[in-house]
Amino acid sequence: MAKNVAQSPLERTSYSMAKQCAHEGVMAGAKAAVVASIATAIPTMASVRMLPWARANLNPTAQALIISTVAGAAYFIVADKTVLATARRNSFKRASNVDA
């Protein structure tokens, strides 16, 4: 029944802005996760090969856990900041359009 109700132009632009905001957050978060994975994987792998303590205590599961934890944290932090920044920018843009 709700599918038959027409949306106002304000609702359509609000929905498209929210969708664009979420997409920008996902893309920025994915890029940050890739960079963080590489930046974490290199020293982790190097330390396992060079340091006796790391060789004895960091099995492949621990190495993967270290790398994936950093990648996940980077994704969520950057995605959240990007979504908030985009929403803030859109709200200021909308406020300036209403005032004019």
PDB file of N, CA and C in Angstrom:
ATOM      1  N   MET A   1       0.821  -1.181   0.000  1.00  0.00           N
ATOM      2  CA  MET A   1       0.000   0.000   0.000  1.00  0.00           C
ATOM      3  C   MET A   1       0.865   1.246   0.000  1.00  0.00           C
ATOM      4  N   ALA A   2       1.994   1.218   0.654  1.00  0.00           N
ATOM      5  CA  ALA A   2       2.862   2.384   0.696  1.00  0.00           C
ATOM      6  C   ALA A   2       3.554   2.623  -0.647  1.00  0.00           C
ATOM      7  N   LYS A   3       3.590   1.610  -1.502  1.00  0.00           N
ATOM      8  CA  LYS A   3       4.243   1.773  -2.800  1.00  0.00           C
ATOM      9  C   LYS A   3       3.449   2.692  -3.717  1.00  0.00           C
ATOM     10  N   ASN A   4       2.151   2.815  -3.481  1.00  0.00           N
ATOM     11  CA  ASN A   4       1.304   3.639  -4.332  1.00  0.00           C
ATOM     12  C   ASN A   4       1.367   5.117  -3.974  1.00  0.00           C
ATOM     13  N   VAL A   5       1.978   5.443  -2.845  1.00  0.00           N
ATOM     14  CA  VAL A   5       2.040   6.832  -2.398  1.00  0.00           C
ATOM     15  C   VAL A   5       3.206   7.522  -3.104  1.00  0.00           C
ATOM     16  N   ALA A   6       2.933   8.659  -3.710  1.00  0.00           N
ATOM     17  CA  ALA A   6       3.976   9.397  -4.421  1.00  0.00           C
ATOM     18  C   ALA A   6       4.853  10.141  -3.423  1.00  0.00           C
ATOM     19  N   GLN A   7       6.151  10.157  -3.700  1.00  0.00           N
ATOM     20  CA  GLN A   7       7.082  10.881  -2.842  1.00  0.00           C
ATOM     21  C   GLN A   7       7.157  12.339  -3.294  1.00  0.00           C
ATOM     22  N   SER A   8       7.365  13.205  -2.332  1.00  0.00           N
ATOM     23  CA  SER A   8       7.557  14.609  -2.673  1.00  0.00           C
ATOM     24  C   SER A   8       8.968  14.787  -3.223  1.00  0.00           C
ATOM     25  N   PRO A   9       9.220  15.868  -3.965  1.00  0.00           N
ATOM     26  CA  PRO A   9      10.573  16.095  -4.487  1.00  0.00           C
ATOM     27  C   PRO A   9      11.615  16.220  -3.374  1.00  0.00           C
ATOM     28  N   LEU A  10      11.215  16.767  -2.224  1.00  0.00           N
ATOM     29  CA  LEU A  10      12.145  16.891  -1.098  1.00  0.00           C
ATOM     30  C   LEU A  10      12.558  15.520  -0.574  1.00  0.00           C
ATOM     31  N   GLU A  11      11.610  14.580  -0.506  1.00  0.00           N
ATOM     32  CA  GLU A  11      11.930  13.231  -0.049  1.00  0.00           C
ATOM     33  C   GLU A  11      12.853  12.527  -1.032  1.00  0.00           C
ATOM     34  N   ARG A  12      12.636  12.746  -2.342  1.00  0.00           N
ATOM     35  CA  ARG A  12      13.489  12.108  -3.345  1.00  0.00           C
ATOM     36  C   ARG A  12      14.905  12.637  -3.277  1.00  0.00           C
ATOM     37  N   THR A  13      15.069  13.945  -3.134  1.00  0.00           N
ATOM     38  CA  THR A  13      16.420  14.500  -3.058  1.00  0.00           C
ATOM     39  C   THR A  13      17.085  14.097  -1.753  1.00  0.00           C
ATOM     40  N   SER A  14      16.304  14.021  -0.681  1.00  0.00           N
ATOM     41  CA  SER A  14      16.857  13.596   0.603  1.00  0.00           C
ATOM     42  C   SER A  14      17.333  12.150   0.525  1.00  0.00           C
ATOM     43  N   TYR A  15      16.550  11.304  -0.127  1.00  0.00           N
ATOM     44  CA  TYR A  15      16.935   9.896  -0.281  1.00  0.00           C
ATOM     45  C   TYR A  15      18.180   9.772  -1.143  1.00  0.00           C
ATOM     46  N   SER A  16      18.231  10.514  -2.237  1.00  0.00           N
ATOM     47  CA  SER A  16      19.404  10.416  -3.115  1.00  0.00           C
ATOM     48  C   SER A  16      20.650  10.978  -2.430  1.00  0.00           C
ATOM     49  N   MET A  17      20.510  12.030  -1.618  1.00  0.00           N
ATOM     50  CA  MET A  17      21.649  12.565  -0.876  1.00  0.00           C
ATOM     51  C   MET A  17      22.147  11.544   0.147  1.00  0.00           C
ATOM     52  N   ALA A  18      21.236  10.873   0.829  1.00  0.00           N
ATOM     53  CA  ALA A  18      21.618   9.862   1.812  1.00  0.00           C
ATOM     54  C   ALA A  18      22.309   8.690   1.133  1.00  0.00           C
ATOM     55  N   LYS A  19      21.819   8.304  -0.029  1.00  0.00           N
ATOM     56  CA  LYS A  19      22.425   7.202  -0.765  1.00  0.00           C
ATOM     57  C   LYS A  19      23.827   7.579  -1.244  1.00  0.00           C
ATOM     58  N   GLN A  20      23.988   8.801  -1.738  1.00  0.00           N
ATOM     59  CA  GLN A  20      25.299   9.267  -2.188  1.00  0.00           C
ATOM     60  C   GLN A  20      26.261   9.367  -1.005  1.00  0.00           C
ATOM     61  N   CYS A  21      25.773   9.845   0.115  1.00  0.00           N
ATOM     62  CA  CYS A  21      26.581   9.979   1.323  1.00  0.00           C
ATOM     63  C   CYS A  21      27.086   8.614   1.784  1.00  0.00           C
ATOM     64  N   ALA A  22      26.206   7.627   1.781  1.00  0.00           N
ATOM     65  CA  ALA A  22      26.598   6.279   2.184  1.00  0.00           C
ATOM     66  C   ALA A  22      27.596   5.679   1.201  1.00  0.00           C
ATOM     67  N   HIS A  23      27.386   5.926  -0.077  1.00  0.00           N
ATOM     68  CA  HIS A  23      28.309   5.389  -1.095  1.00  0.00           C
ATOM     69  C   HIS A  23      29.700   5.994  -0.947  1.00  0.00           C
ATOM     70  N   GLU A  24      29.769   7.293  -0.708  1.00  0.00           N
ATOM     71  CA  GLU A  24      31.074   7.933  -0.495  1.00  0.00           C
ATOM     72  C   GLU A  24      31.772   7.361   0.734  1.00  0.00           C
ATOM     73  N   GLY A  25      31.013   7.101   1.781  1.00  0.00           N
ATOM     74  CA  GLY A  25      31.583   6.510   2.990  1.00  0.00           C
ATOM     75  C   GLY A  25      32.123   5.116   2.753  1.00  0.00           C
ATOM     76  N   VAL A  26      31.390   4.316   1.998  1.00  0.00           N
ATOM     77  CA  VAL A  26      31.829   2.953   1.697  1.00  0.00           C
ATOM     78  C   VAL A  26      33.108   2.977   0.866  1.00  0.00           C
ATOM     79  N   MET A  27      33.158   3.835  -0.134  1.00  0.00           N
ATOM     80  CA  MET A  27      34.346   3.891  -0.995  1.00  0.00           C
ATOM     81  C   MET A  27      35.571   4.377  -0.221  1.00  0.00           C
ATOM     82  N   ALA A  28      35.399   5.410   0.580  1.00  0.00           N
ATOM     83  CA  ALA A  28      36.531   5.922   1.368  1.00  0.00           C
ATOM     84  C   ALA A  28      36.985   4.887   2.396  1.00  0.00           C
ATOM     85  N   GLY A  29      36.042   4.200   3.013  1.00  0.00           N
ATOM     86  CA  GLY A  29      36.386   3.166   3.978  1.00  0.00           C
ATOM     87  C   GLY A  29      37.117   1.999   3.343  1.00  0.00           C
ATOM     88  N   ALA A  30      36.688   1.612   2.147  1.00  0.00           N
ATOM     89  CA  ALA A  30      37.355   0.506   1.451  1.00  0.00           C
ATOM     90  C   ALA A  30      38.782   0.874   1.080  1.00  0.00           C
ATOM     91  N   LYS A  31      38.970   2.099   0.608  1.00  0.00           N
ATOM     92  CA  LYS A  31      40.330   2.542   0.273  1.00  0.00           C
ATOM     93  C   LYS A  31      41.216   2.558   1.516  1.00  0.00           C
ATOM     94  N   ALA A  32      40.685   3.040   2.609  1.00  0.00           N
ATOM     95  CA  ALA A  32      41.457   3.075   3.856  1.00  0.00           C
ATOM     96  C   ALA A  32      41.772   1.666   4.350  1.00  0.00           C
ATOM     97  N   ALA A  33      40.848   0.747   4.185  1.00  0.00           N
ATOM     98  CA  ALA A  33      41.082  -0.632   4.617  1.00  0.00           C
ATOM     99  C   ALA A  33      42.187  -1.289   3.796  1.00  0.00           C
ATOM    100  N   VAL A  34      42.217  -1.013   2.507  1.00  0.00           N
ATOM    101  CA  VAL A  34      43.269  -1.574   1.660  1.00  0.00           C
ATOM    102  C   VAL A  34      44.630  -1.033   2.069  1.00  0.00           C
ATOM    103  N   VAL A  35      44.706   0.275   2.268  1.00  0.00           N
ATOM    104  CA  VAL A  35      45.973   0.892   2.666  1.00  0.00           C
ATOM    105  C   VAL A  35      46.412   0.372   4.034  1.00  0.00           C
ATOM    106  N   ALA A  36      45.468   0.270   4.962  1.00  0.00           N
ATOM    107  CA  ALA A  36      45.807  -0.218   6.302  1.00  0.00           C
ATOM    108  C   ALA A  36      46.238  -1.680   6.271  1.00  0.00           C
ATOM    109  N   SER A  37      45.623  -2.478   5.414  1.00  0.00           N
ATOM    110  CA  SER A  37      46.017  -3.885   5.304  1.00  0.00           C
ATOM    111  C   SER A  37      47.453  -4.017   4.824  1.00  0.00           C
ATOM    112  N   ILE A  38      47.785  -3.257   3.811  1.00  0.00           N
ATOM    113  CA  ILE A  38      49.152  -3.311   3.281  1.00  0.00           C
ATOM    114  C   ILE A  38      50.138  -2.772   4.309  1.00  0.00           C
ATOM    115  N   ALA A  39      49.769  -1.662   4.938  1.00  0.00           N
ATOM    116  CA  ALA A  39      50.665  -1.055   5.920  1.00  0.00           C
ATOM    117  C   ALA A  39      50.860  -1.941   7.148  1.00  0.00           C
ATOM    118  N   THR A  40      49.914  -2.807   7.434  1.00  0.00           N
ATOM    119  CA  THR A  40      50.035  -3.717   8.566  1.00  0.00           C
ATOM    120  C   THR A  40      50.673  -5.046   8.162  1.00  0.00           C
ATOM    121  N   ALA A  41      50.370  -5.505   6.974  1.00  0.00           N
ATOM    122  CA  ALA A  41      50.870  -6.812   6.541  1.00  0.00           C
ATOM    123  C   ALA A  41      52.386  -6.822   6.382  1.00  0.00           C
ATOM    124  N   ILE A  42      52.942  -5.756   5.856  1.00  0.00           N
ATOM    125  CA  ILE A  42      54.384  -5.731   5.614  1.00  0.00           C
ATOM    126  C   ILE A  42      55.184  -5.870   6.909  1.00  0.00           C
ATOM    127  N   PRO A  43      54.955  -5.035   7.924  1.00  0.00           N
ATOM    128  CA  PRO A  43      55.731  -5.231   9.156  1.00  0.00           C
ATOM    129  C   PRO A  43      55.396  -6.520   9.902  1.00  0.00           C
ATOM    130  N   THR A  44      54.143  -6.980   9.805  1.00  0.00           N
ATOM    131  CA  THR A  44      53.783  -8.231  10.479  1.00  0.00           C
ATOM    132  C   THR A  44      54.537  -9.401   9.867  1.00  0.00           C
ATOM    133  N   MET A  45      54.525  -9.488   8.560  1.00  0.00           N
ATOM    134  CA  MET A  45      55.233 -10.584   7.889  1.00  0.00           C
ATOM    135  C   MET A  45      56.747 -10.480   8.093  1.00  0.00           C
ATOM    136  N   ALA A  46      57.258  -9.258   8.052  1.00  0.00           N
ATOM    137  CA  ALA A  46      58.698  -9.081   8.249  1.00  0.00           C
ATOM    138  C   ALA A  46      59.113  -9.474   9.662  1.00  0.00           C
ATOM    139  N   SER A  47      58.310  -9.107  10.644  1.00  0.00           N
ATOM    140  CA  SER A  47      58.665  -9.445  12.026  1.00  0.00           C
ATOM    141  C   SER A  47      58.597 -10.943  12.265  1.00  0.00           C
ATOM    142  N   VAL A  48      57.661 -11.628  11.629  1.00  0.00           N
ATOM    143  CA  VAL A  48      57.563 -13.078  11.796  1.00  0.00           C
ATOM    144  C   VAL A  48      58.790 -13.763  11.195  1.00  0.00           C
ATOM    145  N   ARG A  49      59.321 -13.209  10.146  1.00  0.00           N
ATOM    146  CA  ARG A  49      60.501 -13.817   9.525  1.00  0.00           C
ATOM    147  C   ARG A  49      61.798 -13.472  10.258  1.00  0.00           C
ATOM    148  N   MET A  50      61.860 -12.291  10.879  1.00  0.00           N
ATOM    149  CA  MET A  50      63.121 -11.821  11.450  1.00  0.00           C
ATOM    150  C   MET A  50      63.248 -11.978  12.962  1.00  0.00           C
ATOM    151  N   LEU A  51      62.163 -11.856  13.689  1.00  0.00           N
ATOM    152  CA  LEU A  51      62.234 -11.880  15.150  1.00  0.00           C
ATOM    153  C   LEU A  51      61.897 -13.269  15.689  1.00  0.00           C
ATOM    154  N   PRO A  52      62.762 -13.811  16.515  1.00  0.00           N
ATOM    155  CA  PRO A  52      62.493 -15.155  17.057  1.00  0.00           C
ATOM    156  C   PRO A  52      61.217 -15.213  17.898  1.00  0.00           C
ATOM    157  N   TRP A  53      60.937 -14.165  18.672  1.00  0.00           N
ATOM    158  CA  TRP A  53      59.721 -14.169  19.489  1.00  0.00           C
ATOM    159  C   TRP A  53      58.482 -14.228  18.604  1.00  0.00           C
ATOM    160  N   ALA A  54      58.451 -13.408  17.559  1.00  0.00           N
ATOM    161  CA  ALA A  54      57.287 -13.385  16.674  1.00  0.00           C
ATOM    162  C   ALA A  54      57.137 -14.701  15.929  1.00  0.00           C
ATOM    163  N   ARG A  55      58.258 -15.296  15.531  1.00  0.00           N
ATOM    164  CA  ARG A  55      58.207 -16.582  14.830  1.00  0.00           C
ATOM    165  C   ARG A  55      57.613 -17.656  15.732  1.00  0.00           C
ATOM    166  N   ALA A  56      57.958 -17.613  17.004  1.00  0.00           N
ATOM    167  CA  ALA A  56      57.476 -18.636  17.937  1.00  0.00           C
ATOM    168  C   ALA A  56      56.027 -18.415  18.356  1.00  0.00           C
ATOM    169  N   ASN A  57      55.587 -17.164  18.431  1.00  0.00           N
ATOM    170  CA  ASN A  57      54.280 -16.874  19.026  1.00  0.00           C
ATOM    171  C   ASN A  57      53.191 -16.438  18.060  1.00  0.00           C
ATOM    172  N   LEU A  58      53.540 -15.992  16.873  1.00  0.00           N
ATOM    173  CA  LEU A  58      52.511 -15.514  15.942  1.00  0.00           C
ATOM    174  C   LEU A  58      52.314 -16.536  14.824  1.00  0.00           C
ATOM    175  N   ASN A  59      51.334 -17.408  15.012  1.00  0.00           N
ATOM    176  CA  ASN A  59      51.006 -18.361  13.962  1.00  0.00           C
ATOM    177  C   ASN A  59      50.215 -17.651  12.852  1.00  0.00           C
ATOM    178  N   PRO A  60      49.931 -18.294  11.740  1.00  0.00           N
ATOM    179  CA  PRO A  60      49.217 -17.621  10.646  1.00  0.00           C
ATOM    180  C   PRO A  60      47.855 -17.050  11.045  1.00  0.00           C
ATOM    181  N   THR A  61      47.182 -17.706  11.975  1.00  0.00           N
ATOM    182  CA  THR A  61      45.891 -17.180  12.430  1.00  0.00           C
ATOM    183  C   THR A  61      46.075 -15.856  13.160  1.00  0.00           C
ATOM    184  N   ALA A  62      47.074 -15.764  13.997  1.00  0.00           N
ATOM    185  CA  ALA A  62      47.343 -14.513  14.715  1.00  0.00           C
ATOM    186  C   ALA A  62      47.744 -13.405  13.751  1.00  0.00           C
ATOM    187  N   GLN A  63      48.518 -13.739  12.753  1.00  0.00           N
ATOM    188  CA  GLN A  63      48.915 -12.740  11.764  1.00  0.00           C
ATOM    189  C   GLN A  63      47.694 -12.211  11.013  1.00  0.00           C
ATOM    190  N   ALA A  64      46.826 -13.126  10.599  1.00  0.00           N
ATOM    191  CA  ALA A  64      45.607 -12.714   9.892  1.00  0.00           C
ATOM    192  C   ALA A  64      44.699 -11.883  10.792  1.00  0.00           C
ATOM    193  N   LEU A  65      44.638 -12.239  12.068  1.00  0.00           N
ATOM    194  CA  LEU A  65      43.811 -11.483  13.008  1.00  0.00           C
ATOM    195  C   LEU A  65      44.336 -10.064  13.183  1.00  0.00           C
ATOM    196  N   ILE A  66      45.645  -9.907  13.277  1.00  0.00           N
ATOM    197  CA  ILE A  66      46.243  -8.567  13.412  1.00  0.00           C
ATOM    198  C   ILE A  66      45.906  -7.721  12.193  1.00  0.00           C
ATOM    199  N   ILE A  67      46.117  -8.277  11.020  1.00  0.00           N
ATOM    200  CA  ILE A  67      45.906  -7.521   9.778  1.00  0.00           C
ATOM    201  C   ILE A  67      44.428  -7.190   9.585  1.00  0.00           C
ATOM    202  N   SER A  68      43.553  -8.165   9.804  1.00  0.00           N
ATOM    203  CA  SER A  68      42.130  -7.913   9.569  1.00  0.00           C
ATOM    204  C   SER A  68      41.531  -6.969  10.607  1.00  0.00           C
ATOM    205  N   THR A  69      42.028  -6.995  11.828  1.00  0.00           N
ATOM    206  CA  THR A  69      41.534  -6.066  12.847  1.00  0.00           C
ATOM    207  C   THR A  69      41.865  -4.627  12.484  1.00  0.00           C
ATOM    208  N   VAL A  70      43.084  -4.411  12.037  1.00  0.00           N
ATOM    209  CA  VAL A  70      43.478  -3.058  11.635  1.00  0.00           C
ATOM    210  C   VAL A  70      42.688  -2.614  10.410  1.00  0.00           C
ATOM    211  N   ALA A  71      42.491  -3.501   9.459  1.00  0.00           N
ATOM    212  CA  ALA A  71      41.728  -3.150   8.257  1.00  0.00           C
ATOM    213  C   ALA A  71      40.275  -2.818   8.607  1.00  0.00           C
ATOM    214  N   GLY A  72      39.675  -3.623   9.469  1.00  0.00           N
ATOM    215  CA  GLY A  72      38.291  -3.358   9.872  1.00  0.00           C
ATOM    216  C   GLY A  72      38.145  -2.057  10.628  1.00  0.00           C
ATOM    217  N   ALA A  73      39.074  -1.795  11.516  1.00  0.00           N
ATOM    218  CA  ALA A  73      39.020  -0.535  12.270  1.00  0.00           C
ATOM    219  C   ALA A  73      39.185   0.655  11.343  1.00  0.00           C
ATOM    220  N   ALA A  74      40.114   0.561  10.400  1.00  0.00           N
ATOM    221  CA  ALA A  74      40.326   1.661   9.453  1.00  0.00           C
ATOM    222  C   ALA A  74      39.084   1.888   8.609  1.00  0.00           C
ATOM    223  N   TYR A  75      38.456   0.805   8.170  1.00  0.00           N
ATOM    224  CA  TYR A  75      37.238   0.936   7.358  1.00  0.00           C
ATOM    225  C   TYR A  75      36.153   1.689   8.111  1.00  0.00           C
ATOM    226  N   PHE A  76      35.853   1.243   9.325  1.00  0.00           N
ATOM    227  CA  PHE A  76      34.749   1.845  10.052  1.00  0.00           C
ATOM    228  C   PHE A  76      35.044   3.276  10.488  1.00  0.00           C
ATOM    229  N   ILE A  77      36.262   3.559  10.865  1.00  0.00           N
ATOM    230  CA  ILE A  77      36.607   4.923  11.278  1.00  0.00           C
ATOM    231  C   ILE A  77      36.495   5.882  10.105  1.00  0.00           C
ATOM    232  N   VAL A  78      37.089   5.521   8.980  1.00  0.00           N
ATOM    233  CA  VAL A  78      37.080   6.410   7.816  1.00  0.00           C
ATOM    234  C   VAL A  78      35.674   6.514   7.225  1.00  0.00           C
ATOM    235  N   ALA A  79      34.960   5.412   7.146  1.00  0.00           N
ATOM    236  CA  ALA A  79      33.598   5.465   6.605  1.00  0.00           C
ATOM    237  C   ALA A  79      32.705   6.345   7.468  1.00  0.00           C
ATOM    238  N   ASP A  80      32.814   6.224   8.774  1.00  0.00           N
ATOM    239  CA  ASP A  80      32.002   7.041   9.672  1.00  0.00           C
ATOM    240  C   ASP A  80      32.333   8.519   9.517  1.00  0.00           C
ATOM    241  N   LYS A  81      33.618   8.842   9.496  1.00  0.00           N
ATOM    242  CA  LYS A  81      34.004  10.247   9.342  1.00  0.00           C
ATOM    243  C   LYS A  81      33.562  10.806   7.996  1.00  0.00           C
ATOM    244  N   THR A  82      33.642  10.001   6.953  1.00  0.00           N
ATOM    245  CA  THR A  82      33.236  10.463   5.629  1.00  0.00           C
ATOM    246  C   THR A  82      31.734  10.694   5.562  1.00  0.00           C
ATOM    247  N   VAL A  83      30.970   9.783   6.118  1.00  0.00           N
ATOM    248  CA  VAL A  83      29.511   9.943   6.115  1.00  0.00           C
ATOM    249  C   VAL A  83      29.115  11.189   6.898  1.00  0.00           C
ATOM    250  N   LEU A  84      29.726  11.385   8.049  1.00  0.00           N
ATOM    251  CA  LEU A  84      29.390  12.571   8.850  1.00  0.00           C
ATOM    252  C   LEU A  84      29.796  13.862   8.138  1.00  0.00           C
ATOM    253  N   ALA A  85      30.963  13.868   7.505  1.00  0.00           N
ATOM    254  CA  ALA A  85      31.412  15.068   6.789  1.00  0.00           C
ATOM    255  C   ALA A  85      30.501  15.365   5.598  1.00  0.00           C
ATOM    256  N   THR A  86      30.100  14.337   4.879  1.00  0.00           N
ATOM    257  CA  THR A  86      29.217  14.536   3.732  1.00  0.00           C
ATOM    258  C   THR A  86      27.842  15.012   4.183  1.00  0.00           C
ATOM    259  N   ALA A  87      27.336  14.439   5.255  1.00  0.00           N
ATOM    260  CA  ALA A  87      26.038  14.869   5.776  1.00  0.00           C
ATOM    261  C   ALA A  87      26.096  16.321   6.251  1.00  0.00           C
ATOM    262  N   ARG A  88      27.194  16.682   6.909  1.00  0.00           N
ATOM    263  CA  ARG A  88      27.354  18.063   7.360  1.00  0.00           C
ATOM    264  C   ARG A  88      27.402  19.018   6.165  1.00  0.00           C
ATOM    265  N   ARG A  89      28.159  18.642   5.144  1.00  0.00           N
ATOM    266  CA  ARG A  89      28.277  19.492   3.950  1.00  0.00           C
ATOM    267  C   ARG A  89      26.908  19.637   3.268  1.00  0.00           C
ATOM    268  N   ASN A  90      26.157  18.521   3.172  1.00  0.00           N
ATOM    269  CA  ASN A  90      24.834  18.580   2.549  1.00  0.00           C
ATOM    270  C   ASN A  90      23.858  19.403   3.371  1.00  0.00           C
ATOM    271  N   SER A  91      23.963  19.345   4.697  1.00  0.00           N
ATOM    272  CA  SER A  91      23.042  20.122   5.520  1.00  0.00           C
ATOM    273  C   SER A  91      23.329  21.613   5.385  1.00  0.00           C
ATOM    274  N   PHE A  92      24.620  21.979   5.277  1.00  0.00           N
ATOM    275  CA  PHE A  92      24.933  23.393   5.062  1.00  0.00           C
ATOM    276  C   PHE A  92      24.476  23.847   3.687  1.00  0.00           C
ATOM    277  N   LYS A  93      24.605  22.980   2.693  1.00  0.00           N
ATOM    278  CA  LYS A  93      24.169  23.313   1.344  1.00  0.00           C
ATOM    279  C   LYS A  93      22.661  23.505   1.314  1.00  0.00           C
ATOM    280  N   ARG A  94      21.949  22.618   2.006  1.00  0.00           N
ATOM    281  CA  ARG A  94      20.502  22.709   2.047  1.00  0.00           C
ATOM    282  C   ARG A  94      20.060  23.972   2.793  1.00  0.00           C
ATOM    283  N   ALA A  95      20.751  24.319   3.890  1.00  0.00           N
ATOM    284  CA  ALA A  95      20.407  25.517   4.651  1.00  0.00           C
ATOM    285  C   ALA A  95      20.645  26.767   3.821  1.00  0.00           C
ATOM    286  N   SER A  96      21.696  26.809   3.027  1.00  0.00           N
ATOM    287  CA  SER A  96      21.950  27.976   2.195  1.00  0.00           C
ATOM    288  C   SER A  96      20.925  28.083   1.064  1.00  0.00           C
ATOM    289  N   ASN A  97      20.427  26.944   0.562  1.00  0.00           N
ATOM    290  CA  ASN A  97      19.406  26.985  -0.469  1.00  0.00           C
ATOM    291  C   ASN A  97      18.073  27.451   0.092  1.00  0.00           C
ATOM    292  N   VAL A  98      17.767  27.119   1.337  1.00  0.00           N
ATOM    293  CA  VAL A  98      16.510  27.517   1.948  1.00  0.00           C
ATOM    294  C   VAL A  98      16.526  29.020   2.239  1.00  0.00           C
ATOM    295  N   ASP A  99      17.689  29.536   2.688  1.00  0.00           N
ATOM    296  CA  ASP A  99      17.799  30.959   3.019  1.00  0.00           C
ATOM    297  C   ASP A  99      17.700  31.825   1.780  1.00  0.00           C
ATOM    298  N   ALA A 100      18.174  31.335   0.657  1.00  0.00           N
ATOM    299  CA  ALA A 100      18.214  32.156  -0.549  1.00  0.00           C
ATOM    300  C   ALA A 100      16.861  32.307  -1.184  1.00  0.00           C
TER     301      ALA A 100
END
